[in-house]
Short mmCIF file of C-alpha atoms in Angstrom, two decimals:
data_model
loop_
_atom_site.label_atom_id
_atom_site.label_comp_id
_atom_site.label_asym_id
_atom_site.label_seq_id
_atom_site.Cartn_x
_atom_site.Cartn_y
_atom_site.Cartn_z
CA MET A 1 -28.01 15.67 17.43
CA SER A 2 -26.17 13.04 19.46
CA THR A 3 -24.69 11.59 16.27
CA LYS A 4 -22.69 14.78 15.73
CA SER A 5 -20.68 14.22 18.88
CA TYR A 6 -19.62 10.65 18.09
CA PHE A 7 -19.75 10.52 14.27
CA SER A 8 -16.01 11.11 13.83
CA SER A 9 -15.21 8.29 16.24
CA TYR A 10 -17.53 5.84 14.49
CA ARG A 11 -17.14 6.90 10.88
CA TYR A 12 -15.16 3.86 9.70
CA ILE A 13 -16.39 1.23 12.18
CA VAL A 14 -18.90 -0.50 9.88
CA TRP A 15 -16.52 -0.40 6.91
CA THR A 16 -13.68 -1.79 9.03
CA GLN A 17 -15.79 -4.64 10.36
CA HIS A 18 -16.88 -5.53 6.82
CA ILE A 19 -13.31 -5.61 5.52
CA VAL A 20 -12.03 -7.68 8.45
CA ARG A 21 -14.76 -10.27 8.04
CA LYS A 22 -14.15 -10.44 4.29
CA LYS A 23 -10.35 -10.70 4.50
CA PHE A 24 -10.32 -13.13 7.41
CA SER A 25 -12.79 -15.52 5.82
CA ASN A 26 -10.29 -17.32 3.57
CA ILE A 27 -9.29 -20.86 4.48
CA SER A 28 -5.73 -20.26 5.67
CA LEU A 29 -6.63 -17.48 8.07
CA LEU A 30 -9.73 -19.33 9.23
CA TYR A 31 -7.49 -22.31 10.04
CA PHE A 32 -5.08 -19.99 11.85
CA THR A 33 -7.76 -18.32 13.96
CA ASN A 34 -9.42 -21.62 14.82
CA GLN A 35 -6.12 -23.14 15.89
CA ILE A 36 -5.13 -20.18 18.04
CA LEU A 37 -8.44 -18.91 19.45
CA PRO A 38 -11.53 -20.90 18.44
CA TYR A 39 -14.81 -19.02 18.24
CA SER A 40 -16.10 -21.15 21.08
CA ALA A 41 -13.35 -19.71 23.28
CA LEU A 42 -14.57 -16.18 22.62
CA ILE A 43 -18.10 -16.82 23.91
CA PRO A 44 -17.20 -16.91 27.64
CA LEU A 45 -15.14 -13.74 27.19
CA LEU A 46 -18.00 -11.91 25.50
CA THR A 47 -20.49 -12.94 28.17
CA GLU A 48 -18.25 -11.19 30.72
CA LEU A 49 -18.48 -7.90 28.78
CA ASP A 50 -20.61 -5.41 30.69
CA TYR A 51 -21.57 -1.78 30.24
CA LYS A 52 -20.39 -0.83 33.72
CA HIS A 53 -16.88 -2.10 32.94
CA MET A 54 -16.73 0.38 30.06
CA VAL A 55 -17.38 3.38 32.30
CA ILE A 56 -13.67 3.61 32.95
CA PRO A 57 -13.54 5.76 36.14
CA GLU A 58 -16.10 3.50 37.84
CA ASP A 59 -14.30 0.39 36.62
CA PHE A 60 -11.02 1.53 38.17
CA LYS A 61 -12.87 2.30 41.41
CA ALA A 62 -14.65 -1.07 41.49
CA ARG A 63 -11.34 -2.89 41.01
CA GLY A 64 -9.61 -0.91 43.76
CA LEU A 65 -7.11 0.72 41.39
CA LEU A 66 -7.58 4.39 42.21
CA GLU A 67 -4.76 4.49 44.77
CA LEU A 68 -2.27 2.30 42.91
CA PRO A 69 0.96 4.36 42.49
CA ASN A 70 2.58 5.01 39.10
CA PHE A 71 -0.40 3.62 37.17
CA PHE A 72 -0.10 5.95 34.21
CA PHE A 73 -2.69 4.15 32.09
CA ARG A 74 -5.29 4.88 34.77
CA ASP A 75 -4.18 8.50 35.22
CA ASP A 76 -4.27 9.29 31.51
CA ALA A 77 -7.48 7.33 30.89
CA ILE A 78 -9.37 9.24 33.58
CA ARG A 79 -8.10 12.57 32.23
CA LEU A 80 -9.24 11.60 28.74
CA TRP A 81 -12.62 10.48 30.06
CA LYS A 82 -13.14 13.86 31.76
CA ILE A 83 -12.25 15.75 28.57
CA LEU A 84 -14.62 13.67 26.44
CA PHE A 85 -17.32 13.86 29.11
CA ALA A 86 -17.15 17.68 29.05
CA TYR A 87 -17.15 17.67 25.24
CA THR A 88 -20.20 15.44 24.85
CA LYS A 89 -22.05 17.46 27.48
CA GLU A 90 -21.43 20.69 25.57
CA MET A 91 -22.55 19.14 22.29
CA MET A 92 -25.58 17.57 23.94
CA ASP A 93 -26.64 20.79 25.64
CA LEU A 94 -26.92 22.52 22.27
CA SER A 95 -29.92 20.40 21.31
CA TYR A 96 -31.29 18.74 24.43
CA LYS A 97 -32.55 21.35 26.87
CA ASN A 98 -34.03 18.88 29.37
CA ASP A 99 -34.61 15.19 30.06
CA GLU A 100 -37.88 15.21 28.17
CA ASP A 101 -36.08 16.17 24.95
CA VAL A 102 -33.86 13.11 25.34
CA ALA A 103 -36.73 10.75 26.05
CA LYS A 104 -38.70 12.01 23.02
CA ASP A 105 -35.84 11.66 20.52
CA GLU A 106 -37.07 8.62 18.60
CA GLU A 107 -33.89 8.22 16.50
CA LEU A 108 -31.73 8.27 19.61
CA GLN A 109 -33.92 5.73 21.40
CA LYS A 110 -33.87 3.42 18.36
CA PHE A 111 -30.09 3.65 18.19
CA VAL A 112 -29.76 2.78 21.89
CA GLU A 113 -32.20 -0.10 21.49
CA GLU A 114 -30.29 -1.57 18.53
CA ILE A 115 -27.05 -1.65 20.50
CA VAL A 116 -28.79 -4.18 22.75
CA ASP A 117 -30.87 -5.94 20.09
CA PRO A 118 -29.49 -7.12 17.71
CA GLY A 119 -26.07 -5.85 18.92
CA PHE A 120 -25.55 -7.77 22.17
CA ILE A 121 -28.75 -9.77 22.36
CA SER A 122 -26.88 -13.09 22.10
CA PHE A 123 -25.03 -12.18 25.29
CA GLY A 124 -27.99 -10.90 27.27
CA GLY A 125 -27.48 -7.26 26.31
CA CYS A 126 -24.22 -6.95 28.29
CA GLY A 127 -25.77 -4.46 30.68
CA PHE A 128 -26.38 -1.81 28.01
CA PRO A 129 -29.53 0.26 28.56
CA LYS A 130 -32.48 -0.35 26.24
CA SER A 131 -33.48 3.31 26.44
CA ILE A 132 -32.13 6.60 27.81
CA SER A 133 -34.43 9.13 29.45
CA THR A 134 -32.06 11.65 31.07
CA LYS A 135 -29.34 14.01 29.88
CA GLU A 136 -27.04 12.72 32.60
CA LYS A 137 -27.26 9.13 31.34
CA LEU A 138 -26.90 10.23 27.72
CA ASN A 139 -23.76 12.17 28.62
CA GLU A 140 -22.22 9.05 30.15
CA TYR A 141 -23.38 6.86 27.26
CA LEU A 142 -21.88 9.05 24.53
CA THR A 143 -18.63 9.42 26.46
CA LEU A 144 -18.45 5.65 26.85
CA LEU A 145 -18.89 5.06 23.12
CA ILE A 146 -16.27 7.59 22.06
CA PHE A 147 -13.76 6.69 24.77
CA ASN A 148 -13.83 2.95 24.09
CA VAL A 149 -13.48 3.08 20.29
CA SER A 150 -10.65 5.61 20.45
CA CYS A 151 -8.81 5.90 23.78
CA PHE A 152 -9.31 2.43 25.23
CA HIS A 153 -8.76 0.79 21.85
CA THR A 154 -5.46 2.66 21.56
CA GLY A 155 -4.38 1.56 25.04
CA VAL A 156 -4.89 -2.14 24.36
CA ASN A 157 -4.30 -2.42 20.61
CA PHE A 158 -1.26 -0.50 19.43
CA GLN A 159 1.15 -2.25 21.79
CA ILE A 160 0.23 -5.78 20.75
CA ASN A 161 3.13 -6.29 18.37
CA LYS A 162 5.67 -5.14 20.96
CA TYR A 163 4.34 -7.74 23.38
CA LEU A 164 3.00 -10.62 21.25
CA ALA A 165 5.77 -10.63 18.63
CA TYR A 166 8.00 -12.19 21.28
CA ILE A 167 6.15 -15.50 21.28
CA PRO A 168 7.09 -16.70 24.82
CA ASN A 169 5.23 -13.68 26.24
CA ALA A 170 1.85 -15.05 25.15
CA PRO A 171 2.06 -18.11 22.88
CA PRO A 172 -0.92 -18.31 20.48
CA CYS A 173 -1.01 -22.07 21.11
CA LEU A 174 1.06 -24.76 22.83
CA LYS A 175 2.40 -28.12 21.64
CA MET A 176 2.35 -29.53 25.17
CA PRO A 177 -0.24 -29.39 27.98
CA PRO A 178 0.12 -26.52 30.46
CA PRO A 179 2.26 -27.43 33.49
CA GLU A 180 0.64 -28.66 36.68
CA GLN A 181 1.07 -26.89 40.02
CA ASN A 182 4.19 -28.79 41.14
CA ASP A 183 5.80 -29.44 37.77
CA VAL A 184 9.43 -28.44 37.30
CA ILE A 185 9.69 -25.97 34.42
CA THR A 186 12.89 -26.07 32.42
CA ALA A 187 14.10 -24.16 29.38
CA GLU A 188 13.77 -27.38 27.38
CA ARG A 189 10.14 -27.79 28.47
CA ILE A 190 9.37 -24.23 27.39
CA GLN A 191 11.02 -24.71 24.00
CA GLN A 192 9.11 -27.94 23.40
CA SER A 193 5.82 -26.23 24.29
CA LEU A 194 6.15 -23.22 22.00
CA PRO A 195 4.26 -23.28 18.66
CA GLN A 196 5.79 -24.12 15.32
CA GLN A 197 7.70 -21.45 13.43
CA ASN A 198 4.99 -20.89 10.81
CA VAL A 199 2.36 -20.26 13.50
CA ALA A 200 4.71 -17.88 15.30
CA LEU A 201 5.42 -15.98 12.06
CA VAL A 202 1.71 -15.57 11.35
CA THR A 203 1.21 -14.22 14.87
CA MET A 204 4.03 -11.73 14.35
CA ALA A 205 2.66 -10.66 10.95
CA VAL A 206 -0.94 -10.23 12.12
CA THR A 207 0.00 -8.26 15.23
CA ASN A 208 2.33 -6.08 13.16
CA ILE A 209 -0.56 -5.16 10.85
CA LEU A 210 -3.14 -4.67 13.60
CA GLY A 211 -0.69 -2.83 15.84
CA ASN A 212 0.17 -0.10 13.34
CA PHE A 213 -1.66 3.13 12.61
CA SER A 214 -3.58 3.44 9.36
CA PRO A 215 -2.15 6.00 6.91
CA ILE A 216 -5.54 7.77 6.82
CA GLU A 217 -5.84 7.90 10.60
CA ARG A 218 -6.81 11.17 12.30
CA PHE A 219 -5.75 11.94 15.86
CA TYR A 220 -7.11 14.14 18.62
CA VAL A 221 -3.98 16.28 18.28
CA GLN A 222 -2.03 16.61 15.04
CA THR A 223 1.72 16.01 14.77
CA ARG A 224 3.09 17.64 11.64
CA ALA A 225 6.53 16.02 12.04
CA LEU A 226 4.92 12.57 11.77
CA ASN A 227 2.37 13.68 9.16
CA ARG A 228 -0.49 12.89 11.53
CA LYS A 229 -3.65 14.84 10.89
CA GLY A 230 -5.65 16.27 13.76
CA TYR A 231 -9.31 16.11 14.67
CA ILE A 232 -10.39 19.25 12.86
CA GLY A 233 -11.76 18.52 9.39
CA GLU A 234 -13.36 15.21 10.34
CA ASN A 235 -16.45 16.43 12.14
CA MET A 236 -20.18 16.82 11.58
CA ALA A 237 -20.36 20.34 12.98
CA VAL A 238 -22.85 22.45 11.05
CA SER A 239 -22.90 25.52 13.26
CA VAL A 240 -20.44 27.89 14.90
CA ASP A 241 -21.47 26.64 18.35
CA GLN A 242 -20.71 23.03 17.47
CA GLU A 243 -17.37 23.98 15.95
CA ASP A 244 -16.51 25.86 19.14
CA CYS A 245 -17.25 22.71 21.20
CA ILE A 246 -14.77 20.75 19.11
CA LEU A 247 -12.10 23.44 19.32
CA ARG A 248 -12.38 23.57 23.11
CA MET A 249 -12.07 19.78 23.29
CA VAL A 250 -8.97 19.82 21.07
CA LYS A 251 -7.43 22.55 23.23
CA MET A 252 -7.91 20.39 26.34
CA MET A 253 -6.33 17.48 24.49
CA GLU A 254 -3.33 19.64 23.55
CA ASP A 255 -2.92 20.66 27.19
CA LEU A 256 -2.95 16.98 28.18
CA VAL A 257 -0.19 16.22 25.66
CA GLY A 258 1.96 18.84 27.41
CA LYS A 259 1.26 17.40 30.86
CA ILE A 260 2.16 13.88 29.74
CA LYS A 261 5.41 15.08 28.16
CA GLU A 262 6.29 16.90 31.37
CA ARG A 263 5.59 13.80 33.45
CA ASN A 264 7.80 11.67 31.20
CA VAL A 265 10.87 13.89 31.47
CA GLY A 266 13.81 11.87 32.82
CA LYS A 267 11.94 8.55 32.86
CA PHE A 268 13.80 5.48 31.57
CA LEU A 269 10.53 4.14 30.13
CA PRO A 270 8.27 7.09 29.31
CA TYR A 271 4.58 6.23 28.99
CA ASP A 272 2.88 8.12 26.19
CA VAL A 273 0.51 5.47 24.82
CA LEU A 274 -2.53 7.53 25.83
CA SER A 275 -1.12 10.90 24.84
CA PRO A 276 -3.83 12.45 22.60
CA ASP A 277 -1.36 12.90 19.75
CA ASN A 278 -1.04 9.08 19.73
CA ILE A 279 -4.78 8.37 19.90
CA PRO A 280 -6.75 7.95 16.64
CA ILE A 281 -10.26 9.32 16.93
CA THR A 282 -11.74 6.10 15.57
CA THR A 283 -10.99 2.43 14.89
CA GLU A 284 -9.59 1.73 11.44
CA ILE A 285 -7.49 -0.93 9.72
#
């Protein structure tokens, strides 16, 4: 049953990962990725990944960000989390009447176990549970999965070209050592440190591809003017009750779109990155 709540958000994940590995395995791109971010550099980053950091409301709280003014990413992320939390609870309640039902679902327990091993076993499991025995924990777990492959991915991915295409913002590599604490930084020093033109062009090209929506993308809320399809039509609902859960979730997403538009009125830099009509329901390429 739990697969019906997150299937749409995970439908293309395996296919996407396969294509990326296949396309990025040729020599030129392998050279590029090794020069810019060697695999060895990813290991320390992955070891810092932890389940509790992916429970977004708790992560904001732990980092002392709940009271930070004008933090629209936080505001919209928490609203999205609450909507998805309510949605997964409704879907879950249709099949799991109590904690015992959750604990006895062998397919669910195997899925949860495989996220840890083989999924994150090389990094100590990253804090992911090896089993789930309560409806409360399952509700959080399903929300975490859906939120991070759709909402959080949108928040950190689709702006990369706007930021990284201007190479001085975050150079993929440097031709000179980083400055020391008391070094005098000049425009000439910066220019001499920036990567060669061909490396910069590859960075711009890759981020342009990865930072654009797929033409087959589906969003939580459709936008006919932009030919963006909505959530409905890409679900595993097989009953009227399940369809109703999805429709209620979409309605809450539509209401959030209106609230974000209202907040952005008159702003020089409106923030609509996490508006549901800009959030694909899954990760594609």
